[in-house]
Coordinates of C-alpha atoms in Angstrom, one line a residue:
M29 CA 29.4 0.6 8.9
N30 CA 26.4 -1.7 9.3
N31 CA 24.0 -2.2 6.4
P32 CA 21.0 0.1 7.1
F33 CA 18.7 -2.3 5.2
D34 CA 19.7 -5.5 7.2
Y35 CA 21.3 -5.1 10.6
T36 CA 21.2 -5.6 14.3
P37 CA 21.9 -2.4 16.3
D38 CA 25.2 -2.4 18.0
A39 CA 25.6 -1.7 21.7
E40 CA 26.5 1.9 21.1
C41 CA 23.4 2.6 19.0
A42 CA 21.2 0.8 21.5
A43 CA 22.6 2.8 24.4
A44 CA 22.2 6.0 22.5
F45 CA 18.5 5.2 21.7
A46 CA 17.9 4.3 25.4
G47 CA 19.3 7.7 26.3
L48 CA 17.1 9.5 23.8
C49 CA 14.0 7.7 25.2
A50 CA 15.0 8.9 28.7
R51 CA 15.4 12.4 27.4
I52 CA 11.9 12.3 25.8
E53 CA 10.5 11.0 29.1
S54 CA 11.9 14.0 30.9
L55 CA 10.3 16.3 28.4
K56 CA 6.9 15.0 29.3
C57 CA 7.2 16.9 32.5
S58 CA 8.0 20.1 30.8
D59 CA 5.6 23.1 30.8
R60 CA 7.0 24.5 27.5
P61 CA 4.3 24.3 24.7
E62 CA 7.0 23.2 22.2
D63 CA 8.0 20.3 24.4
V64 CA 4.5 19.2 25.0
G65 CA 3.7 19.3 21.2
F66 CA 6.9 17.4 20.4
C67 CA 6.1 14.6 22.8
R68 CA 2.5 14.4 21.7
E69 CA 3.5 14.1 18.1
I70 CA 6.2 11.4 18.4
E71 CA 4.0 9.4 20.8
S72 CA 1.4 9.3 17.9
G73 CA 4.1 7.4 15.9
K74 CA 7.5 8.5 14.6
M75 CA 10.7 6.9 13.3
L76 CA 13.8 8.0 15.2
G77 CA 17.3 7.5 14.1
V78 CA 20.7 7.2 15.8
L79 CA 24.1 7.5 14.1
I80 CA 27.5 6.9 15.7
A81 CA 30.3 8.7 13.8
A82 CA 34.0 9.4 14.5
D83 CA 36.0 12.5 14.0
D84 CA 39.6 12.7 12.7
C85 CA 40.9 12.0 16.2
G86 CA 38.8 8.8 16.6
V87 CA 36.4 10.4 19.1
H88 CA 32.8 9.1 18.7
H89 CA 29.9 11.5 18.3
T90 CA 26.2 10.6 18.5
L91 CA 23.7 12.2 16.1
Y92 CA 19.9 11.9 16.3
A93 CA 17.2 12.4 13.7
F94 CA 13.4 12.1 13.3
S95 CA 11.7 11.2 10.0
G96 CA 9.9 13.9 8.1
Q97 CA 8.7 17.0 9.9
I98 CA 7.7 17.9 13.4
G99 CA 4.7 20.1 14.0
R100 CA 3.3 22.3 11.3
G101 CA 6.1 22.1 8.7
G102 CA 9.0 22.1 11.0
F103 CA 12.4 20.4 10.4
E104 CA 14.3 21.8 13.4
R105 CA 14.3 20.5 16.9
E106 CA 16.9 20.9 19.5
G107 CA 19.1 17.8 19.9
F108 CA 18.3 16.5 16.4
V109 CA 20.1 17.1 13.1
G110 CA 18.4 19.4 10.6
P111 CA 17.0 18.5 7.2
V112 CA 19.1 17.6 4.2
F113 CA 17.5 20.5 2.4
D114 CA 15.4 23.1 4.3
Y115 CA 12.8 24.1 1.7
L116 CA 10.3 25.3 4.3
Q117 CA 11.8 28.8 4.9
P118 CA 8.7 31.1 5.1
D119 CA 9.9 33.5 2.4
G120 CA 11.8 30.9 0.4
Y121 CA 11.1 29.7 -3.1
F122 CA 9.2 26.6 -2.1
K123 CA 6.9 28.2 0.4
T124 CA 6.2 31.2 -1.8
H125 CA 5.2 29.1 -4.7
E126 CA 3.4 26.6 -2.5
A127 CA 1.3 29.5 -1.2
A128 CA 0.5 30.5 -4.8
I129 CA -0.7 27.0 -5.5
S130 CA -2.8 27.1 -2.4
R131 CA -4.4 30.3 -3.7
Q132 CA -5.1 28.5 -6.9
N133 CA -6.9 25.8 -4.9
A134 CA -9.0 28.4 -3.3
E135 CA -9.7 30.1 -6.6
I136 CA -10.8 26.8 -8.2
S137 CA -13.0 25.9 -5.2
L138 CA -14.6 29.3 -5.3
F139 CA -15.2 29.1 -9.1
E140 CA -16.8 25.7 -8.8
K141 CA -19.1 26.9 -6.0
T142 CA -20.1 30.1 -7.8
E143 CA -19.9 30.5 -11.6
L144 CA -19.7 26.8 -12.5
A145 CA -22.5 25.9 -10.1
A146 CA -24.6 28.7 -11.4
A147 CA -24.1 27.7 -15.0
R148 CA -24.8 24.0 -14.2
E149 CA -28.0 24.9 -12.2
A150 CA -29.2 27.3 -15.0
C151 CA -28.6 24.6 -17.6
E152 CA -30.4 21.9 -15.5
Q153 CA -33.4 24.2 -14.9
A154 CA -33.7 25.1 -18.5
K155 CA -33.4 21.5 -19.6
A156 CA -36.0 20.4 -17.1
R157 CA -38.4 23.2 -18.2
L158 CA -38.0 22.6 -21.9
E159 CA -38.1 18.8 -21.6
A160 CA -41.4 19.2 -19.6
E161 CA -42.9 21.2 -22.4
L162 CA -41.8 18.6 -24.9
A163 CA -43.2 15.8 -22.7
D164 CA -46.5 17.6 -22.5
Y165 CA -46.8 17.8 -26.2
K166 CA -45.8 14.2 -26.6
E167 CA -48.6 13.3 -24.2
H168 CA -51.0 15.4 -26.3
C169 CA -50.0 13.5 -29.4
R170 CA -50.4 10.2 -27.7
L171 CA -53.9 11.0 -26.5
S172 CA -54.8 12.4 -29.9
K173 CA -53.7 9.2 -31.5
L174 CA -55.8 7.2 -29.1
E175 CA -58.9 9.3 -29.9
R176 CA -58.4 8.7 -33.6
A177 CA -58.0 5.0 -33.1
A178 CA -61.1 4.9 -30.9
L179 CA -63.1 6.8 -33.6
R180 CA -62.0 4.4 -36.3
A181 CA -63.0 1.4 -34.1
S182 CA -66.5 2.8 -33.4
R183 CA -67.7 3.3 -37.0
T184 CA -66.8 3.5 -40.6
L185 CA -65.3 6.9 -41.4
S186 CA -65.9 8.9 -44.6
E187 CA -63.1 9.7 -46.9
E188 CA -63.2 13.3 -45.7
E189 CA -63.0 12.3 -42.1
E190 CA -60.1 9.9 -42.7
A191 CA -58.2 12.5 -44.7
A192 CA -58.7 15.0 -41.8
M193 CA -57.3 12.6 -39.3
I194 CA -54.3 11.9 -41.5
R195 CA -53.7 15.6 -41.8
Q196 CA -54.0 16.0 -38.0
S197 CA -51.5 13.2 -37.4
Q198 CA -49.1 14.7 -39.9
F199 CA -49.4 18.1 -38.4
E200 CA -48.8 16.8 -34.9
K201 CA -45.7 15.0 -36.0
A202 CA -44.4 18.1 -37.8
E203 CA -45.2 20.2 -34.7
L204 CA -43.4 17.7 -32.5
H205 CA -40.3 18.0 -34.8
R206 CA -40.5 21.8 -34.7
L207 CA -40.8 21.7 -30.9
K208 CA -37.8 19.5 -30.5
K209 CA -35.8 21.9 -32.7
K210 CA -37.0 24.8 -30.6
V211 CA -36.1 23.0 -27.4
S212 CA -32.6 22.2 -28.7
E213 CA -32.1 25.9 -29.8
A214 CA -33.4 27.2 -26.5
L215 CA -31.1 24.9 -24.5
S216 CA -28.0 25.6 -26.6
P217 CA -27.0 28.9 -24.8
F218 CA -27.3 27.3 -21.4
A219 CA -25.2 24.2 -22.5
S220 CA -22.6 26.5 -24.2
R221 CA -22.3 28.6 -21.0
L222 CA -21.8 25.4 -18.9
K223 CA -19.3 24.1 -21.4
E224 CA -17.4 27.4 -21.2
A225 CA -17.4 27.3 -17.4
E226 CA -16.1 23.7 -17.4
A227 CA -13.4 24.6 -19.8
Q228 CA -12.4 27.5 -17.6
R229 CA -12.3 25.2 -14.5
D230 CA -10.2 22.7 -16.5
A231 CA -7.8 25.4 -17.5
L232 CA -7.4 26.5 -13.9
K233 CA -6.8 22.9 -12.8
N234 CA -4.3 22.4 -15.6
K235 CA -2.3 25.4 -14.6
R236 CA -2.3 24.3 -11.0
R237 CA -1.1 20.8 -12.1
A238 CA 1.7 22.4 -14.2
D239 CA 2.7 24.7 -11.4
S240 CA 2.7 21.9 -8.9
E241 CA 4.8 19.7 -11.1
A242 CA 7.2 22.5 -11.8
L243 CA 7.6 23.1 -8.0
Q244 CA 8.2 19.4 -7.4
T245 CA 10.8 19.4 -10.2
W246 CA 12.5 22.5 -8.6
L247 CA 12.5 20.7 -5.2
F248 CA 14.0 17.4 -6.4
S249 CA 16.6 19.2 -8.6
N250 CA 17.7 21.4 -5.6
F251 CA 17.5 18.6 -3.0
K252 CA 21.1 17.4 -3.1
V253 CA 22.7 14.8 -1.0
L254 CA 26.4 14.0 -0.4
N255 CA 28.2 10.7 -0.3
A256 CA 31.3 9.7 1.7
R257 CA 33.6 10.9 -1.2
G258 CA 32.2 14.4 -0.9
E259 CA 30.3 14.2 -4.2
S260 CA 26.8 15.7 -4.5
K261 CA 23.8 14.5 -6.5
S262 CA 20.2 15.7 -6.6
L263 CA 17.2 13.5 -6.0
S264 CA 16.2 14.0 -9.6
E265 CA 19.5 12.6 -10.8
I266 CA 19.4 9.7 -8.3
F267 CA 15.9 8.5 -9.2
A268 CA 16.3 9.1 -12.9
A269 CA 18.1 5.8 -13.1
T270 CA 15.4 3.8 -11.2
P271 CA 12.2 2.3 -12.5
M272 CA 10.3 5.1 -10.6
R273 CA 12.2 7.8 -12.4
I274 CA 10.5 10.5 -10.3
P275 CA 11.3 10.6 -6.5
P276 CA 8.4 9.7 -4.3
S277 CA 7.0 12.4 -1.9
G278 CA 9.2 12.6 1.2
A279 CA 12.3 11.1 -0.4
G280 CA 15.4 12.2 1.5
E281 CA 13.5 13.1 4.6
C282 CA 13.8 9.8 6.4
C283 CA 16.2 9.4 9.3
A284 CA 19.2 7.7 7.5
P285 CA 19.7 10.4 4.8
K286 CA 19.5 13.2 7.4
L287 CA 22.0 11.5 9.7
L288 CA 24.5 10.7 6.9
Q289 CA 24.3 14.2 5.4
A290 CA 24.8 15.7 8.9
A291 CA 27.9 13.5 9.5
Y292 CA 29.4 14.4 6.1
L293 CA 28.9 18.1 6.6
R294 CA 30.6 17.9 10.0
G295 CA 33.6 15.9 8.6
L296 CA 32.6 12.8 10.6
T297 CA 32.9 9.2 9.5
P298 CA 29.7 7.1 10.0
L299 CA 30.4 3.9 12.0
S300 CA 26.9 2.5 12.9
I301 CA 23.3 3.5 12.4
A302 CA 19.9 2.3 13.6
E303 CA 16.3 3.4 13.2
Y304 CA 13.7 2.8 15.9
W305 CA 9.9 3.2 15.9
Y306 CA 8.6 5.4 18.8
G307 CA 4.9 5.5 19.8
K308 CA 1.8 4.1 18.1
P309 CA 1.7 2.5 14.7
K310 CA 0.3 4.6 11.9
G311 CA -1.6 4.0 8.7
G312 CA -2.2 0.3 9.2
E313 CA 1.6 -0.4 9.4
V314 CA 2.7 -3.0 11.9
R315 CA 5.3 -1.1 14.0
L316 CA 6.2 -1.8 17.6
H317 CA 7.3 0.8 20.0
G318 CA 11.1 0.7 20.7
E319 CA 11.8 -1.8 18.0
H320 CA 14.5 -1.2 15.3
Y321 CA 13.6 -1.3 11.6
P322 CA 15.6 -1.3 8.3
A323 CA 15.6 1.7 6.1
C324 CA 12.6 1.7 3.7
R325 CA 13.4 0.5 0.2
G326 CA 11.1 2.7 -1.9
K327 CA 12.4 6.1 -0.7
C328 CA 15.7 5.2 0.8
L329 CA 17.3 2.5 -1.3
P330 CA 18.2 4.7 -4.2
V331 CA 19.2 7.6 -1.9
L332 CA 21.3 5.6 0.5
T333 CA 22.9 3.6 -2.4
W334 CA 24.4 6.9 -3.5
M335 CA 25.1 8.3 0.0
L336 CA 27.0 5.2 1.2
Q337 CA 29.4 5.3 -1.8
G338 CA 32.9 5.7 -0.4
L339 CA 32.1 4.0 2.9
A340 CA 32.9 0.4 3.8
V341 CA 29.5 -1.1 4.5
E342 CA 28.7 -4.6 5.8
P343 CA 26.9 -7.0 3.5
P344 CA 23.3 -8.0 4.4
L345 CA 22.9 -10.4 7.3
D346 CA 22.2 -14.1 6.7
S347 CA 18.4 -14.2 6.1
A348 CA 18.0 -17.8 7.4
C349 CA 18.1 -17.1 11.1
G350 CA 19.2 -20.2 13.1
I351 CA 18.8 -22.5 10.0
S352 CA 21.5 -24.8 8.7
A353 CA 22.7 -23.7 5.3
H354 CA 22.7 -27.4 4.3
A355 CA 19.0 -28.0 5.1
V356 CA 17.2 -29.6 2.1
P357 CA 13.5 -30.3 1.4
E358 CA 12.0 -33.7 2.1
I359 CA 9.6 -35.2 -0.4
L360 CA 6.7 -36.7 1.6
Y361 CA 4.6 -38.0 -1.4
E362 CA 4.6 -38.1 -5.1
N363 CA 2.5 -39.4 -8.0
S364 CA 2.3 -38.6 -11.7
L365 CA 0.4 -35.4 -11.1
F366 CA 2.1 -33.7 -8.1
C367 CA 4.4 -34.1 -5.2
V368 CA 4.3 -32.8 -1.6
V369 CA 7.4 -31.3 0.0
N370 CA 8.4 -30.4 3.5
K371 CA 10.3 -27.1 3.0
P372 CA 13.0 -26.1 5.5
S373 CA 12.9 -22.6 7.0
G374 CA 15.3 -20.2 5.1
M375 CA 14.8 -21.8 1.7
L376 CA 12.9 -20.0 -1.1
S377 CA 9.8 -21.6 -2.7
V378 CA 10.6 -20.2 -6.2
P379 CA 13.7 -18.7 -7.7
G380 CA 14.7 -15.3 -6.3
K381 CA 17.3 -12.6 -7.3
G382 CA 20.2 -14.3 -5.5
A383 CA 22.1 -17.4 -6.1
A384 CA 20.4 -19.5 -3.3
I385 CA 18.6 -22.5 -4.7
S386 CA 14.8 -22.7 -4.3
V387 CA 12.5 -25.6 -3.8
Q388 CA 11.3 -25.4 -7.4
E389 CA 14.9 -25.5 -8.7
W390 CA 15.8 -28.4 -6.3
L391 CA 12.8 -30.4 -7.6
S392 CA 13.5 -29.6 -11.2
E393 CA 17.1 -30.9 -10.8
R394 CA 15.7 -34.1 -9.1
Y395 CA 12.9 -34.8 -11.6
G396 CA 14.4 -33.4 -14.8
A397 CA 13.0 -30.8 -17.2
G398 CA 10.6 -33.3 -18.7
R399 CA 8.4 -33.3 -15.6
A400 CA 7.8 -29.5 -15.9
V401 CA 7.8 -28.8 -12.2
K402 CA 5.8 -25.8 -11.0
M403 CA 4.9 -24.7 -7.5
A404 CA 1.1 -24.5 -7.0
H405 CA 1.6 -22.0 -4.1
R406 CA 4.4 -20.5 -2.0
L407 CA 5.6 -20.2 1.5
D408 CA 7.6 -17.3 2.9
Q409 CA 11.4 -18.0 2.8
D410 CA 11.5 -18.2 6.7
T411 CA 8.3 -20.4 6.9
S412 CA 8.8 -24.1 7.0
G413 CA 6.3 -26.9 6.0
L414 CA 4.2 -28.3 3.3
L415 CA 4.5 -27.2 -0.3
I416 CA 2.7 -28.7 -3.3
A417 CA 4.5 -28.9 -6.7
T418 CA 2.8 -30.1 -9.8
F419 CA 4.0 -32.0 -12.9
G420 CA 2.8 -30.5 -16.2
D421 CA 0.5 -27.7 -17.2
E422 CA -2.9 -29.4 -16.6
A423 CA -2.1 -30.5 -13.0
Y424 CA -0.7 -27.0 -12.3
K425 CA -3.8 -25.2 -13.5
V426 CA -6.1 -27.5 -11.6
M427 CA -4.1 -27.2 -8.4
Q428 CA -3.9 -23.5 -8.7
S429 CA -7.7 -23.3 -9.2
L430 CA -8.2 -25.3 -5.9
F431 CA -6.1 -22.8 -4.0
A432 CA -7.8 -19.8 -5.7
T433 CA -11.3 -21.1 -4.9
R434 CA -10.3 -21.9 -1.3
Q435 CA -10.8 -25.7 -1.7
V436 CA -7.5 -26.5 0.0
E437 CA -7.7 -26.7 3.8
K438 CA -4.5 -25.5 5.4
T439 CA -3.3 -25.6 9.0
Y440 CA -0.3 -23.7 10.3
E441 CA 1.3 -23.9 13.7
A442 CA 3.1 -20.9 15.3
V443 CA 4.6 -19.7 18.5
L444 CA 3.8 -16.0 19.4
Q445 CA 5.6 -13.5 21.6
G446 CA 3.2 -13.1 24.5
D447 CA 0.7 -14.8 26.7
Y448 CA -2.7 -14.8 25.1
T449 CA -4.5 -15.3 28.4
A450 CA -2.8 -12.2 29.9
S451 CA -3.9 -10.3 26.8
G452 CA -7.5 -11.3 27.4
L453 CA -7.8 -13.0 24.0
P454 CA -10.4 -15.8 23.5
Q455 CA -8.9 -19.3 23.0
T456 CA -10.5 -19.5 19.5
G457 CA -11.6 -16.8 17.1
R458 CA -11.4 -15.2 13.7
I459 CA -9.3 -12.3 12.4
E460 CA -10.6 -10.3 9.5
L461 CA -8.1 -7.5 8.6
P462 CA -7.8 -6.6 4.9
L463 CA -4.2 -6.2 3.7
S464 CA -2.4 -4.2 1.1
P465 CA 1.3 -3.9 0.1
D466 CA 3.4 -1.1 1.5
Y467 CA 4.6 0.0 -1.9
L468 CA 7.5 2.1 -0.6
D469 CA 8.8 -0.6 1.7
R470 CA 8.3 -4.0 0.0
P471 CA 7.8 -6.8 1.0
R472 CA 6.1 -5.4 4.1
Q473 CA 2.3 -5.6 4.2
R474 CA -0.1 -3.4 6.2
V475 CA -3.7 -3.4 7.4
D476 CA -5.8 -1.4 5.0
M477 CA -9.5 -1.2 5.9
A478 CA -10.3 1.1 3.0
E479 CA -8.7 -0.6 0.0
G480 CA -7.0 -3.8 1.2
K481 CA -7.8 -7.2 -0.1
E482 CA -9.9 -9.5 2.1
A483 CA -7.8 -11.5 4.5
V484 CA -9.4 -14.0 7.0
T485 CA -7.7 -16.2 9.5
D486 CA -9.2 -18.6 12.1
Y487 CA -7.1 -19.3 15.1
E488 CA -7.0 -21.7 18.1
F489 CA -4.5 -21.3 21.0
S490 CA -3.3 -24.6 22.4
G491 CA -1.1 -23.4 25.3
V492 CA 1.3 -21.0 26.9
E493 CA 4.9 -21.6 28.0
S494 CA 7.5 -19.2 29.2
G495 CA 5.5 -16.2 28.1
R496 CA 4.9 -17.5 24.6
S497 CA 1.6 -18.8 23.1
R498 CA 1.3 -21.7 20.8
V499 CA -1.5 -21.4 18.2
L500 CA -3.0 -23.2 15.2
F501 CA -3.9 -21.0 12.2
H502 CA -6.5 -21.9 9.6
P503 CA -6.2 -19.2 6.9
R504 CA -9.3 -18.8 4.8
T505 CA -7.5 -16.6 2.3
G506 CA -3.9 -16.6 1.1
R507 CA -2.6 -13.1 1.2
T508 CA 1.1 -12.3 1.4
H509 CA 2.3 -12.3 5.1
Q510 CA -1.3 -12.8 6.2
L511 CA -0.5 -14.8 9.3
R512 CA 2.4 -12.7 10.3
V513 CA 0.5 -9.4 10.0
H514 CA -2.7 -10.8 11.7
S515 CA -0.5 -12.0 14.6
A516 CA 1.5 -8.8 15.1
A517 CA -1.1 -6.1 14.3
A518 CA -2.6 -4.4 17.3
S519 CA -6.0 -4.9 15.7
G520 CA -5.2 -8.6 15.3
L521 CA -3.7 -10.7 18.0
G522 CA -1.1 -8.1 19.0
M523 CA 1.6 -10.8 19.4
P524 CA 4.2 -11.2 16.7
I525 CA 5.4 -14.6 15.7
V526 CA 8.7 -15.5 17.4
G527 CA 11.6 -14.9 15.1
D528 CA 9.7 -12.6 12.7
R529 CA 12.3 -10.3 11.1
L530 CA 9.7 -7.9 9.6
Y531 CA 7.0 -7.6 12.2
G532 CA 8.4 -9.0 15.4
R533 CA 10.3 -7.9 18.5
N534 CA 14.1 -8.0 18.6
A535 CA 13.8 -9.5 15.1
G536 CA 17.2 -8.2 14.0
A537 CA 18.9 -10.2 16.7
C538 CA 18.5 -13.2 14.3
T539 CA 18.9 -15.8 17.1
E540 CA 15.8 -17.8 16.3
R541 CA 14.0 -19.0 13.1
L542 CA 10.5 -17.8 12.3
H543 CA 8.2 -20.0 14.4
L544 CA 5.7 -20.6 11.7
H545 CA 5.1 -24.0 10.1
A546 CA 2.7 -25.2 7.4
A547 CA 1.7 -28.4 9.3
K548 CA -1.2 -29.8 7.4
V549 CA -2.9 -29.6 4.0
S550 CA -6.0 -31.4 2.7
F551 CA -7.9 -31.4 -0.7
T552 CA -9.8 -33.4 -3.2
F553 CA -8.0 -33.5 -6.6
P554 CA -10.4 -33.4 -9.5
L555 CA -8.0 -35.1 -12.0
D556 CA -8.1 -38.4 -10.1
G557 CA -11.1 -37.8 -7.7
C558 CA -9.0 -38.8 -4.7
R559 CA -9.0 -37.1 -1.3
Y560 CA -5.6 -36.3 0.0
S561 CA -4.3 -35.1 3.4
F562 CA -0.7 -34.6 4.4
E563 CA 1.0 -33.6 7.7
A564 CA 4.5 -32.5 8.6
P565 CA 5.6 -32.4 12.3
T566 CA 6.3 -28.9 13.6
P567 CA 10.1 -28.6 14.1
F568 CA 10.0 -26.1 17.0

């Protein structure tokens, strides 16, 4: 079977998905409410999966799945496989206990709005009234002190008058002390009642948290998936051996686990699988309608690693699409502080998990350990172009500081899938879309207007040829995949970079390299005071 994390859909999967899309189109003419609701929901964005599997006679069967649920807590839909574990039965354990937790939510909300709010308001009112009384007496003491000072300044006082004023001052100080004590004692019952109410609220919340955690533990312990050998394991057991330890919400509910489980239960042998995005992108993710995508790594990698045991699965595809395995970097410039390298597409900037050599390792072998080679910045593996490496710690820190403070001017050249003039885009402009990592599907990034980090790109289109647009990018920030997301996102240019395997169209076909090249870099280096500018011709 193909590798669900790195694949190109075969013809059978592609034809099956085309048939599914045709079926969905026909449902749009239906007058059944359930069909209308189904179409409306998947058009708002849904991952759909296709699995081709064979029975013992070698006959091929096609299974379909959708990720998560459809409608209000529904796993079932005609023509699609069911869930791995249907925990949403109305009178079942999960829904019964979930309803109890919902009642706890309502109880906590009501308590906060009534008893807790009343206790807080009573305490605040009492505090305001008593502190006002205390403030009045402090003002009385202040004025009294001013009167005594004025009297002393106006004439010489007798011993009896001076003694009387001292006694008055002492009395007022003692009275202020008594009043503070009285205020503290009067406020104590109100503060105690508020403290009791807050403790009661916290106890309710702690019980809700414990019940919720217990319910999740039950779910993950009873959510069991098969592998090709017929063995079964719960999500709790599967994720216990991972750094996460606890399954993320929605684990096991993606398309691939549903499809594999259904095939195993039917006695079928999986042959090929593909997952496609249908409808609009969601949650800032860059998803294109009709494009296939790999299984997510955060939720699915541990689950599928177990479920695929017993199956012959293809290794990952060659990541360097259309690039010679023998391509090597080219050193364009070097001095005692740094060197500038033209990196080929498909080569890592720094060492990765695999055995493939990186630019840093290649340079270290060339210059020797004594030069202490470090990369001042990075390029994506599939991006070609200018990289700067430093020699020694001082040059490294200075160069990194230049990048961090945006004192390095960078120009990238790219070819995009689409005609910018037909899209109505201006020839020049700026894209400002904050980005954050998709933690459950690394290394993908997403647009995150609420909590993302600032990402700014200036662009300038230079022409259109054969339905593709050539553009110069001037990134003002250096976020991961910034240019790729800003190009592909509907809220950006809406045109993915040609050959982009993560955010592009027909990316899995792997026929072309990523058409993104770091073409120019300029900076002034503080250690020698010189101004530098380097260029590397765009190779596509």
